[in-house]
Amino acid sequence: MQHDTNDGSPDSTAAGIARLSRRQLLGAAGALSLIGGTAKAQHAMHDHAGGAHAADMSPTMGVVPETPVPAMDQPLVEPEVRRSANGVLSTNLRCAYAYRQIGGVRLYVRSYEGGSPGPTLRMKPGETLRIKLVNDLPPNRDGMPADISHPHQFNNTNFHFHGAHASPSGIADNVMRSMAPGYSYNIEIALPADHTSGTYWYHPHHHGSADIQMSSGMVGALIVEGDFAGVPEIAAARERLLVLTQVVYDASGMVENFETLFPETATRFLAINGQRRPLIEMRPGEVQRWRILNAAYQDDMLLDLEKHDLQAIAYDGIQLGAVQPLKQLLIAPGQRADILVKAGAPGTYAFNAAPYDQGHPSPVGPLARVVVSGAPMDMKLPRALPPAPLATIKDSEITNRRKVVLSATAPEADAAGHWQEFEFFVDGKKFDPARIDQRVKLGAVEEWTILNTHEHDDHVFHIHTNPFQVVSVNGKALTVPEWRDSVIVERKGGEVVFRSRFLDFTGVYMLHCHMMNHEEMGMMQTVEVYKP
């Protein structure tokens, strides 16, 4: 990984020194306070022993009781929104620990801007995203392990604009950067004028720490505006953002060890926008647009809305050419789905994650409750959608074909195994940032076959920078090829064939499994696009 110490930000070093100085001063003040407090406590105990008076050993330690936060069934709250102006979205993102109340549990975890999820960023095609990322996480307490695919140095971070067709180099969408605690870093990502409009997201992508940080809630939505502007039924629909996460924590309400994440039963419960089972209000006959983002660190979710159908209009930020009715929606980590929901009769309806077998049971349980009440609305679903924005890739366009194999090893007694006994591979190799695994000519149009030989788990294939068009799954051609940036590849020989155009940008970026436990333990490769 590239270690950025300043990265074009003139105040980086000064800010780090200033911040360190303040910490040192606070540490010194705390030490004096502790010494004084210890002396007073000893004096009080001495007086108690002498019968003068008792020391205050109250179990509350003087803490003023807080009003309990309701564990669930509160109205859905959407994250703060930050918008572009004059062609630029300029903002700060601070990475730091924060307390959060969720599901009746008080956690102390890493966050963006003190929240989970972080702010929603909204911009348009052709605009530029400029972020000053401030890493205020504490110093790492461990060194680099001999095996880089053993999770490590959990407070290093960086920034990935998931799904963006943008440069992977320099200070753009470059996940090879290493952003150390105590410094600030500049990020600048320019979107092409013809970039697809839709639902995207951002998250850390530093190998070794991304899984820990994402499972803590360091995720956020990034909306590229302008899709379906000419469809009145969609333009009239109220828009909702639903960021799905798996909530995990240890006995201290923290996420500090990989053991907290790796067992397949680790998830405590599911959340939307950092809330456990919130209420989504609708009126009878109302149509809402739900931008659903699966920002979970590990597992698929099979979404089911009681007594309602779901009408898909986009996947992974790319518009569909026709409405796709669904009884249930299977959504993998990293994927997005834009859904229209038309409310039925008055009542309360469960929005759940239903049982699903991905080699191990996906987490199940309530995500939200939809409350339909009030005066009816006469809203319609669209009969037709505009043509999909990306042209189908024809056989005649293909310039090369290649195959990528996902695999893993596990101990004989899988359920009893320690995480260090598992290994995850792409083409039989674990991730090495110094190695180039796939070299592709700029302008190439390629067909890739992704094969999963792992006996135990499905995997979620994701590649940066360029979306791909899925043409067949498990040997069966899709009637309508589907544009994605992430796709499930089933276990025991599952196979996905897709086609992709490698356009506009050279540089090094990643392909990996977006089940982040697997990525962190080696299931990632580098891709270099070069200009011949």
Coordinates of C-alpha atoms in Angstrom, one line a residue:
M1 CA 0.0 0.0 0.0
Q2 CA 1.2 3.6 -0.6
H3 CA 1.7 5.4 2.7
D4 CA 0.5 9.0 2.3
T5 CA 2.1 11.2 4.9
N6 CA 1.0 14.6 3.5
D7 CA -0.7 13.9 0.2
G8 CA -0.8 17.5 -1.1
S9 CA -2.4 18.8 2.0
P10 CA -0.2 21.6 3.4
D11 CA -1.7 21.5 6.8
S12 CA -1.4 17.7 7.2
T13 CA 1.8 17.5 9.1
A14 CA 1.1 20.7 11.1
A15 CA -2.4 19.4 12.0
G16 CA -1.0 16.0 13.0
I17 CA 1.6 17.7 15.3
A18 CA -0.9 20.1 16.7
R19 CA -3.3 17.3 17.3
L20 CA -0.5 15.2 19.0
S21 CA 0.4 18.2 21.1
R22 CA -3.1 18.6 22.4
R23 CA -3.3 14.9 23.1
Q24 CA 0.0 15.1 25.0
L25 CA -1.3 18.0 27.0
L26 CA -4.6 16.2 27.7
G27 CA -2.7 13.2 28.7
A28 CA -0.5 15.2 31.1
A29 CA -3.6 16.9 32.6
G30 CA -5.3 13.5 32.9
A31 CA -2.2 12.1 34.7
L32 CA -2.2 15.0 37.2
S33 CA -5.9 14.6 37.7
L34 CA -5.5 10.9 38.3
I35 CA -2.7 11.5 40.9
G36 CA -4.8 14.1 42.7
G37 CA -7.9 11.9 42.6
T38 CA -5.9 8.9 43.9
A39 CA -4.6 11.0 46.8
K40 CA -8.1 12.2 47.7
A41 CA -9.4 8.6 47.4
Q42 CA -6.7 7.3 49.7
H43 CA -7.4 10.1 52.2
A44 CA -11.1 9.3 52.1
M45 CA -10.4 5.6 52.7
H46 CA -8.1 6.5 55.6
D47 CA -10.8 8.7 57.1
H48 CA -13.3 5.8 56.7
A49 CA -10.9 3.4 58.4
G50 CA -10.6 5.9 61.2
G51 CA -14.4 6.2 61.4
A52 CA -14.6 9.9 60.3
H53 CA -16.7 9.4 57.1
A54 CA -17.3 7.0 54.2
A55 CA -15.8 7.3 50.8
D56 CA -18.2 7.8 47.9
M57 CA -17.9 4.4 46.1
S58 CA -21.2 4.8 44.2
P59 CA -21.5 2.4 41.3
T60 CA -22.7 5.2 39.1
M61 CA -19.4 7.1 39.6
G62 CA -21.3 10.3 39.5
V63 CA -22.6 9.7 35.9
V64 CA -25.9 11.5 35.3
P65 CA -28.4 8.9 34.0
E66 CA -29.5 9.3 30.4
T67 CA -33.0 9.0 29.1
P68 CA -33.2 5.5 27.5
V69 CA -33.2 5.5 23.8
P70 CA -36.1 3.4 22.4
A71 CA -34.6 0.2 21.0
M72 CA -36.9 0.1 17.9
D73 CA -40.1 1.2 16.3
Q74 CA -39.0 4.8 15.9
P75 CA -39.7 6.8 12.6
L76 CA -37.0 6.2 10.0
V77 CA -34.3 8.8 10.1
E78 CA -32.2 9.5 7.0
P79 CA -28.6 10.6 7.2
E80 CA -27.5 14.2 6.7
V81 CA -27.3 15.3 3.1
R82 CA -24.4 17.2 1.6
R83 CA -24.9 18.5 -2.0
S84 CA -22.6 19.8 -4.7
A85 CA -22.6 23.5 -5.7
N86 CA -21.2 25.0 -8.9
G87 CA -20.0 21.7 -10.2
V88 CA -18.1 20.6 -7.0
L89 CA -19.1 18.7 -3.9
S90 CA -16.5 19.9 -1.3
T91 CA -16.6 18.5 2.2
N92 CA -14.7 17.1 5.1
L93 CA -15.0 13.6 6.5
R94 CA -13.7 12.9 9.9
C95 CA -12.9 9.3 10.9
A96 CA -13.1 8.9 14.7
Y97 CA -14.6 6.8 17.5
A98 CA -18.1 7.8 18.6
Y99 CA -20.7 6.5 21.0
R100 CA -24.0 5.3 19.3
Q101 CA -27.2 3.9 20.7
I102 CA -28.8 1.2 18.6
G103 CA -31.2 -1.6 19.4
G104 CA -31.0 -0.8 23.1
V105 CA -27.2 -1.2 23.1
R106 CA -24.6 1.5 23.6
L107 CA -21.7 1.0 21.3
Y108 CA -18.3 2.8 21.0
V109 CA -17.1 2.3 17.4
R110 CA -15.4 3.9 14.4
S111 CA -17.5 6.3 12.4
Y112 CA -17.7 9.0 9.7
E113 CA -18.6 12.3 11.2
G114 CA -19.8 10.7 14.4
G115 CA -22.7 8.9 12.7
S116 CA -23.6 5.6 11.2
P117 CA -24.1 5.7 8.3
G118 CA -22.1 8.8 7.4
P119 CA -23.5 11.8 5.5
T120 CA -25.2 11.2 2.1
L121 CA -23.3 12.9 -0.7
R122 CA -25.3 14.1 -3.7
M123 CA -23.7 15.2 -7.0
K124 CA -24.3 15.1 -10.7
P125 CA -22.5 13.6 -13.7
G126 CA -19.6 15.7 -14.8
E127 CA -19.0 17.1 -11.3
T128 CA -16.1 16.7 -9.0
L129 CA -16.0 15.3 -5.5
R130 CA -13.4 16.9 -3.2
I131 CA -13.0 15.6 0.3
K132 CA -10.6 16.4 3.1
L133 CA -10.5 13.2 5.0
V134 CA -9.3 13.6 8.6
N135 CA -8.1 10.4 10.3
D136 CA -8.7 11.0 14.0
L137 CA -8.6 7.4 14.9
P138 CA -5.9 6.5 17.5
P139 CA -2.5 5.2 16.6
N140 CA -2.2 1.5 15.6
R141 CA -0.9 -0.7 18.3
D142 CA 0.3 -3.5 16.0
G143 CA 2.9 -3.8 13.3
M144 CA 2.6 -5.3 9.8
P145 CA 2.1 -9.1 10.0
A146 CA 4.2 -11.5 8.0
D147 CA 1.0 -12.4 6.1
I148 CA -0.6 -9.2 4.8
S149 CA -4.0 -11.1 4.6
H150 CA -4.2 -11.4 8.3
P151 CA -6.3 -8.5 9.5
H152 CA -4.1 -5.8 11.0
Q153 CA -3.6 -2.1 11.8
F154 CA -7.3 -1.3 12.2
N155 CA -6.9 2.5 12.3
N156 CA -5.3 2.9 8.9
T157 CA -8.0 3.9 6.4
N158 CA -8.6 5.3 2.9
F159 CA -11.6 6.1 0.7
H160 CA -13.4 4.2 -2.1
F161 CA -16.3 5.5 -4.3
H162 CA -17.9 2.2 -4.9
G163 CA -19.2 1.8 -8.5
A164 CA -17.8 5.0 -9.8
H165 CA -16.4 5.1 -13.3
A166 CA -13.5 7.4 -12.4
S167 CA -9.7 7.4 -12.3
P168 CA -8.2 4.8 -9.8
S169 CA -4.9 6.7 -9.6
G170 CA -3.3 9.7 -7.7
I171 CA -5.6 11.2 -5.2
A172 CA -8.8 10.0 -7.0
D173 CA -10.5 6.7 -6.3
N174 CA -7.2 5.1 -5.4
V175 CA -7.6 2.3 -2.8
M176 CA -3.8 1.6 -2.8
R177 CA -3.4 4.7 -0.6
S178 CA -2.7 4.4 3.1
M179 CA -4.1 7.1 5.3
A180 CA -2.5 6.9 8.8
P181 CA -4.0 8.1 12.1
G182 CA -3.3 11.7 13.0
Y183 CA -3.2 13.2 9.5
S184 CA -5.5 14.7 6.9
Y185 CA -5.7 13.7 3.2
N186 CA -7.1 15.3 0.1
I187 CA -9.3 13.2 -2.2
E188 CA -10.5 14.5 -5.6
I189 CA -12.7 12.3 -7.9
A190 CA -14.0 13.8 -11.2
L191 CA -16.9 12.0 -12.8
P192 CA -17.3 12.0 -16.6
A193 CA -20.2 14.0 -18.1
D194 CA -21.8 10.7 -19.3
H195 CA -21.5 8.9 -16.0
T196 CA -24.6 6.9 -15.1
S197 CA -26.9 8.4 -12.6
G198 CA -28.0 6.3 -9.7
T199 CA -27.3 5.0 -6.2
Y200 CA -23.7 4.5 -5.2
W201 CA -21.8 4.5 -1.9
Y202 CA -18.5 5.1 -0.2
H203 CA -16.5 3.1 2.4
P204 CA -12.9 2.4 3.5
H205 CA -10.9 0.0 1.4
H206 CA -7.6 -0.3 3.2
H207 CA -6.5 -4.0 3.1
G208 CA -6.2 -5.2 6.7
S209 CA -8.7 -2.8 8.3
A210 CA -11.6 -2.3 5.9
D211 CA -13.7 -5.1 7.3
I212 CA -13.4 -3.9 10.9
Q213 CA -14.2 -0.3 9.9
M214 CA -17.2 -1.2 7.7
S215 CA -18.7 -3.5 10.3
S216 CA -18.4 -0.6 12.8
G217 CA -20.6 1.5 10.4
M218 CA -18.1 3.5 8.4
V219 CA -20.3 3.5 5.2
G220 CA -22.3 6.2 3.4
A221 CA -24.5 6.6 0.4
L222 CA -23.4 8.6 -2.7
I223 CA -26.2 9.6 -5.1
V224 CA -25.4 10.7 -8.6
E225 CA -28.5 12.6 -9.5
G226 CA -30.6 12.8 -12.7
D227 CA -31.9 9.3 -13.4
F228 CA -35.6 8.9 -14.4
A229 CA -36.1 12.7 -14.4
G230 CA -38.3 12.3 -17.4
V231 CA -40.6 9.6 -15.8
P232 CA -43.4 11.5 -14.0
E233 CA -44.5 8.6 -11.9
I234 CA -40.9 8.2 -10.4
A235 CA -40.3 12.0 -10.2
A236 CA -43.5 12.3 -8.1
A237 CA -42.6 9.5 -5.7
R238 CA -41.2 10.3 -2.3
E239 CA -37.6 9.1 -2.1
R240 CA -36.2 7.1 0.8
L241 CA -32.7 5.9 1.4
L242 CA -32.3 2.6 3.2
V243 CA -28.7 1.7 4.2
L244 CA -28.8 -1.9 5.4
T245 CA -26.1 -3.1 7.9
Q246 CA -25.2 -6.0 10.1
V247 CA -24.7 -4.9 13.7
V248 CA -21.8 -6.7 15.5
Y249 CA -20.0 -5.9 18.8
D250 CA -18.1 -7.5 21.5
A251 CA -18.7 -7.6 25.3
S252 CA -17.6 -4.0 25.6
G253 CA -19.8 -2.8 22.7
M254 CA -16.8 -2.4 20.4
V255 CA -15.3 -4.0 17.3
E256 CA -11.6 -4.4 18.1
N257 CA -10.8 -8.0 17.1
F258 CA -11.3 -10.0 14.0
E259 CA -12.8 -12.8 16.1
T260 CA -15.8 -10.4 16.6
L261 CA -16.6 -10.7 12.8
F262 CA -15.5 -14.0 11.5
P263 CA -17.9 -16.6 13.0
E264 CA -20.8 -17.0 10.6
T265 CA -23.2 -16.4 13.6
A266 CA -21.5 -13.1 14.6
T267 CA -24.4 -10.8 13.5
R268 CA -26.4 -9.6 16.6
F269 CA -29.2 -8.0 14.5
L270 CA -29.9 -6.0 11.3
A271 CA -30.3 -2.3 11.0
I272 CA -31.5 0.4 8.5
N273 CA -29.8 3.8 8.7
G274 CA -28.4 2.8 12.1
Q275 CA -31.8 2.1 13.5
R276 CA -33.2 -1.3 14.6
R277 CA -36.7 -1.9 13.1
P278 CA -37.6 1.7 12.3
L279 CA -41.1 2.7 11.0
I280 CA -41.6 3.7 7.4
E281 CA -44.8 5.6 6.9
M282 CA -46.9 5.5 3.8
R283 CA -50.4 6.4 2.7
P284 CA -52.7 3.9 0.9
G285 CA -52.0 4.0 -2.8
E286 CA -48.8 6.0 -2.3
V287 CA -45.7 5.1 -4.4
Q288 CA -42.3 5.6 -2.9
R289 CA -38.9 5.1 -4.3
W290 CA -36.6 3.2 -2.0
R291 CA -32.8 3.5 -2.7
I292 CA -31.6 0.3 -1.0
L293 CA -27.9 -0.1 -0.3
N294 CA -26.6 -3.3 1.2
A295 CA -23.6 -1.9 3.2
A296 CA -23.3 -5.1 5.3
Y297 CA -19.8 -6.3 5.8
Q298 CA -20.4 -9.9 5.0
D299 CA -23.8 -11.4 4.2
D300 CA -26.5 -11.5 1.5
M301 CA -30.1 -10.5 2.5
L302 CA -33.3 -11.8 1.0
L303 CA -35.7 -8.9 1.4
D304 CA -39.5 -9.5 1.8
L305 CA -42.2 -6.9 2.3
E306 CA -45.3 -8.5 3.6
K307 CA -48.3 -8.5 1.2
H308 CA -46.5 -6.1 -1.2
D309 CA -44.5 -6.6 -4.5
L310 CA -41.3 -4.8 -5.1
Q311 CA -40.8 -3.0 -8.5
A312 CA -37.1 -2.8 -9.4
I313 CA -36.0 0.1 -11.7
A314 CA -32.2 0.1 -11.3
Y315 CA -29.4 -2.1 -10.0
D316 CA -26.0 -1.0 -8.8
G317 CA -26.6 2.6 -9.9
I318 CA -27.6 1.7 -13.5
Q319 CA -31.1 2.1 -14.8
L320 CA -33.1 -0.8 -16.1
G321 CA -34.9 -0.5 -19.4
A322 CA -38.1 -1.9 -18.0
V323 CA -39.7 -2.3 -14.5
Q324 CA -38.9 -5.7 -13.0
P325 CA -41.6 -7.0 -10.6
L326 CA -40.3 -9.0 -7.6
K327 CA -41.8 -11.0 -4.8
Q328 CA -38.5 -10.9 -2.9
L329 CA -35.2 -9.1 -3.5
L330 CA -31.9 -10.9 -3.0
I331 CA -29.2 -8.2 -2.4
A332 CA -25.5 -9.0 -1.8
P333 CA -23.0 -6.9 0.1
G334 CA -22.0 -3.9 -2.1
Q335 CA -25.1 -4.2 -4.3
R336 CA -27.8 -1.5 -4.6
A337 CA -31.3 -1.8 -5.8
D338 CA -33.7 1.1 -6.6
I339 CA -37.2 -0.1 -5.9
L340 CA -40.7 1.3 -6.3
V341 CA -43.2 0.4 -3.6
K342 CA -46.9 1.0 -4.0
A343 CA -48.7 0.9 -0.6
G344 CA -51.7 -1.3 -0.1
A345 CA -54.6 -1.1 2.4
P346 CA -54.1 0.5 5.8
G347 CA -52.2 -1.6 8.2
T348 CA -48.7 -2.5 9.5
Y349 CA -46.5 -4.7 7.3
A350 CA -43.2 -6.4 8.2
F351 CA -40.1 -5.7 6.1
N352 CA -37.9 -8.6 6.9
A353 CA -34.7 -10.4 5.9
A354 CA -36.0 -13.8 5.1
P355 CA -34.1 -17.1 5.4
Y356 CA -31.5 -17.7 2.7
D357 CA -28.7 -20.2 2.3
Q358 CA -25.5 -18.8 1.0
G359 CA -23.5 -21.8 2.2
H360 CA -24.2 -20.6 5.7
P361 CA -27.5 -19.1 6.8
S362 CA -27.8 -15.4 5.9
P363 CA -28.9 -13.3 8.9
V364 CA -32.6 -13.0 9.3
G365 CA -35.0 -10.8 11.2
P366 CA -37.0 -7.6 11.1
L367 CA -35.5 -4.6 9.1
A368 CA -38.5 -2.2 9.4
R369 CA -42.2 -2.0 9.8
V370 CA -44.2 -0.2 7.1
V371 CA -47.2 1.6 8.5
V372 CA -49.9 2.5 5.9
S373 CA -52.4 5.0 7.1
G374 CA -54.1 8.4 6.4
A375 CA -55.9 9.7 3.3
P376 CA -55.5 7.5 0.2
M377 CA -53.4 8.7 -2.7
D378 CA -54.0 7.9 -6.4
M379 CA -50.4 7.3 -7.6
K380 CA -49.4 5.1 -10.5
L381 CA -46.4 2.9 -11.2
P382 CA -44.7 3.7 -14.5
R383 CA -45.7 1.5 -17.5
A384 CA -42.4 2.0 -19.2
L385 CA -38.9 3.2 -18.5
P386 CA -36.4 5.0 -20.8
P387 CA -33.9 2.8 -22.6
A388 CA -31.0 1.5 -20.4
P389 CA -28.1 4.0 -20.5
L390 CA -25.4 1.4 -21.4
A391 CA -25.4 -0.3 -24.8
T392 CA -25.5 -4.1 -24.8
I393 CA -22.0 -5.7 -25.6
K394 CA -22.2 -7.7 -28.7
D395 CA -20.3 -10.9 -29.6
S396 CA -18.5 -8.9 -32.3
E397 CA -17.0 -6.4 -29.8
I398 CA -15.1 -9.0 -27.7
T399 CA -11.3 -8.6 -28.0
N400 CA -10.3 -11.1 -25.3
R401 CA -11.6 -13.7 -22.9
R402 CA -10.3 -14.8 -19.5
K403 CA -11.2 -16.9 -16.5
V404 CA -11.0 -16.1 -12.8
V405 CA -11.3 -18.8 -10.1
L406 CA -12.4 -18.2 -6.5
S407 CA -11.5 -20.8 -3.9
A408 CA -10.8 -21.3 -0.2
T409 CA -9.5 -23.8 2.3
A410 CA -10.9 -24.6 5.7
P411 CA -10.2 -26.9 8.6
E412 CA -11.8 -30.3 8.7
A413 CA -14.1 -29.3 11.6
D414 CA -15.2 -26.1 9.9
A415 CA -17.5 -24.8 12.8
A416 CA -14.8 -25.3 15.3
G417 CA -12.0 -23.6 13.3
H418 CA -10.2 -20.5 14.2
W419 CA -10.1 -17.8 11.5
Q420 CA -6.4 -18.3 11.0
E421 CA -7.1 -21.8 9.7
F422 CA -9.1 -20.4 6.8
E423 CA -7.6 -19.0 3.6
F424 CA -9.3 -17.4 0.6
F425 CA -7.8 -17.2 -2.9
V426 CA -8.2 -15.8 -6.4
D427 CA -6.6 -18.1 -9.0
G428 CA -5.0 -20.0 -6.2
K429 CA -3.2 -16.9 -4.8
K430 CA -3.8 -14.6 -1.8
F431 CA -3.7 -10.8 -2.4
D432 CA -0.3 -9.2 -2.9
P433 CA -0.3 -5.5 -3.6
A434 CA 3.1 -5.7 -5.3
R435 CA 1.9 -8.2 -7.9
I436 CA -0.2 -7.4 -11.0
D437 CA -2.6 -10.2 -11.6
Q438 CA -4.7 -9.0 -14.6
R439 CA -3.3 -6.7 -17.4
V440 CA -5.9 -5.3 -19.7
K441 CA -5.4 -2.9 -22.6
L442 CA -7.3 0.4 -22.5
G443 CA -10.2 0.2 -24.8
A444 CA -10.5 -3.6 -24.6
V445 CA -13.9 -5.3 -24.5
E446 CA -13.5 -8.6 -22.6
E447 CA -15.6 -11.5 -21.6
W448 CA -14.8 -12.9 -18.2
T449 CA -15.9 -16.2 -16.6
I450 CA -15.9 -16.2 -12.8
L451 CA -15.9 -19.7 -11.3
N452 CA -16.4 -20.5 -7.6
T453 CA -14.9 -23.9 -6.6
H454 CA -15.4 -23.2 -2.9
E455 CA -17.5 -26.0 -1.4
H456 CA -18.7 -24.0 1.6
D457 CA -19.7 -20.4 0.6
D458 CA -21.1 -18.3 -2.2
H459 CA -18.9 -15.3 -3.0
V460 CA -19.7 -11.8 -4.3
F461 CA -17.5 -10.8 -7.2
H462 CA -16.8 -7.0 -7.4
I463 CA -14.5 -5.1 -9.7
H464 CA -13.7 -1.4 -9.5
T465 CA -13.9 1.4 -12.2
N466 CA -15.9 -0.3 -15.0
P467 CA -19.3 -1.9 -14.6
F468 CA -20.0 -5.2 -16.3
Q469 CA -22.9 -6.9 -18.1
V470 CA -23.9 -10.3 -16.8
V471 CA -24.8 -12.5 -19.8
S472 CA -25.1 -16.0 -18.1
V473 CA -25.3 -17.6 -14.7
N474 CA -24.5 -21.2 -14.1
G475 CA -24.6 -22.0 -17.8
K476 CA -28.0 -20.4 -18.4
A477 CA -28.1 -17.3 -20.6
L478 CA -30.0 -14.3 -19.2
T479 CA -33.0 -13.3 -21.3
V480 CA -32.0 -9.7 -20.7
P481 CA -28.3 -9.2 -19.8
E482 CA -28.0 -7.2 -16.6
W483 CA -25.5 -4.4 -15.8
R484 CA -23.8 -4.7 -12.4
D485 CA -20.7 -3.9 -10.5
S486 CA -21.1 -6.8 -8.0
V487 CA -22.6 -10.3 -8.6
I488 CA -23.2 -13.4 -6.5
V489 CA -21.2 -16.5 -7.7
E490 CA -22.7 -19.6 -6.1
R491 CA -20.6 -22.2 -4.4
K492 CA -19.7 -25.7 -5.6
G493 CA -18.9 -24.8 -9.2
G494 CA -21.2 -21.7 -9.6
E495 CA -20.3 -19.7 -12.7
V496 CA -21.0 -16.2 -13.9
V497 CA -20.1 -14.9 -17.4
F498 CA -20.0 -11.1 -17.9
R499 CA -18.7 -8.7 -20.5
S500 CA -17.0 -5.3 -19.8
R501 CA -15.6 -2.3 -21.6
F502 CA -12.4 -1.1 -20.2
L503 CA -12.8 2.6 -21.0
D504 CA -11.3 6.0 -20.2
F505 CA -8.9 5.2 -17.3
T506 CA -5.6 3.6 -16.9
G507 CA -4.1 2.6 -13.6
V508 CA -4.2 -0.2 -11.0
Y509 CA -7.4 -1.2 -9.2
M510 CA -9.0 -4.2 -7.5
L511 CA -11.3 -7.1 -8.1
H512 CA -12.3 -9.0 -4.9
C513 CA -15.1 -10.7 -3.0
H514 CA -17.3 -8.1 -1.3
M515 CA -17.9 -10.5 1.6
M516 CA -15.3 -8.4 3.4
N517 CA -14.2 -11.2 5.7
H518 CA -13.1 -13.1 2.6
E519 CA -11.4 -10.0 1.0
E520 CA -9.5 -9.3 4.2
M521 CA -8.2 -12.8 4.3
G522 CA -6.8 -12.8 0.7
M523 CA -9.6 -13.0 -1.9
M524 CA -8.5 -9.9 -3.9
Q525 CA -6.4 -9.3 -7.0
T526 CA -5.0 -6.3 -8.8
V527 CA -6.0 -5.2 -12.3
E528 CA -3.8 -2.9 -14.4
V529 CA -5.3 -1.2 -17.3
Y530 CA -2.6 0.2 -19.6
K531 CA -2.3 2.2 -22.7
P532 CA -0.6 0.1 -25.4

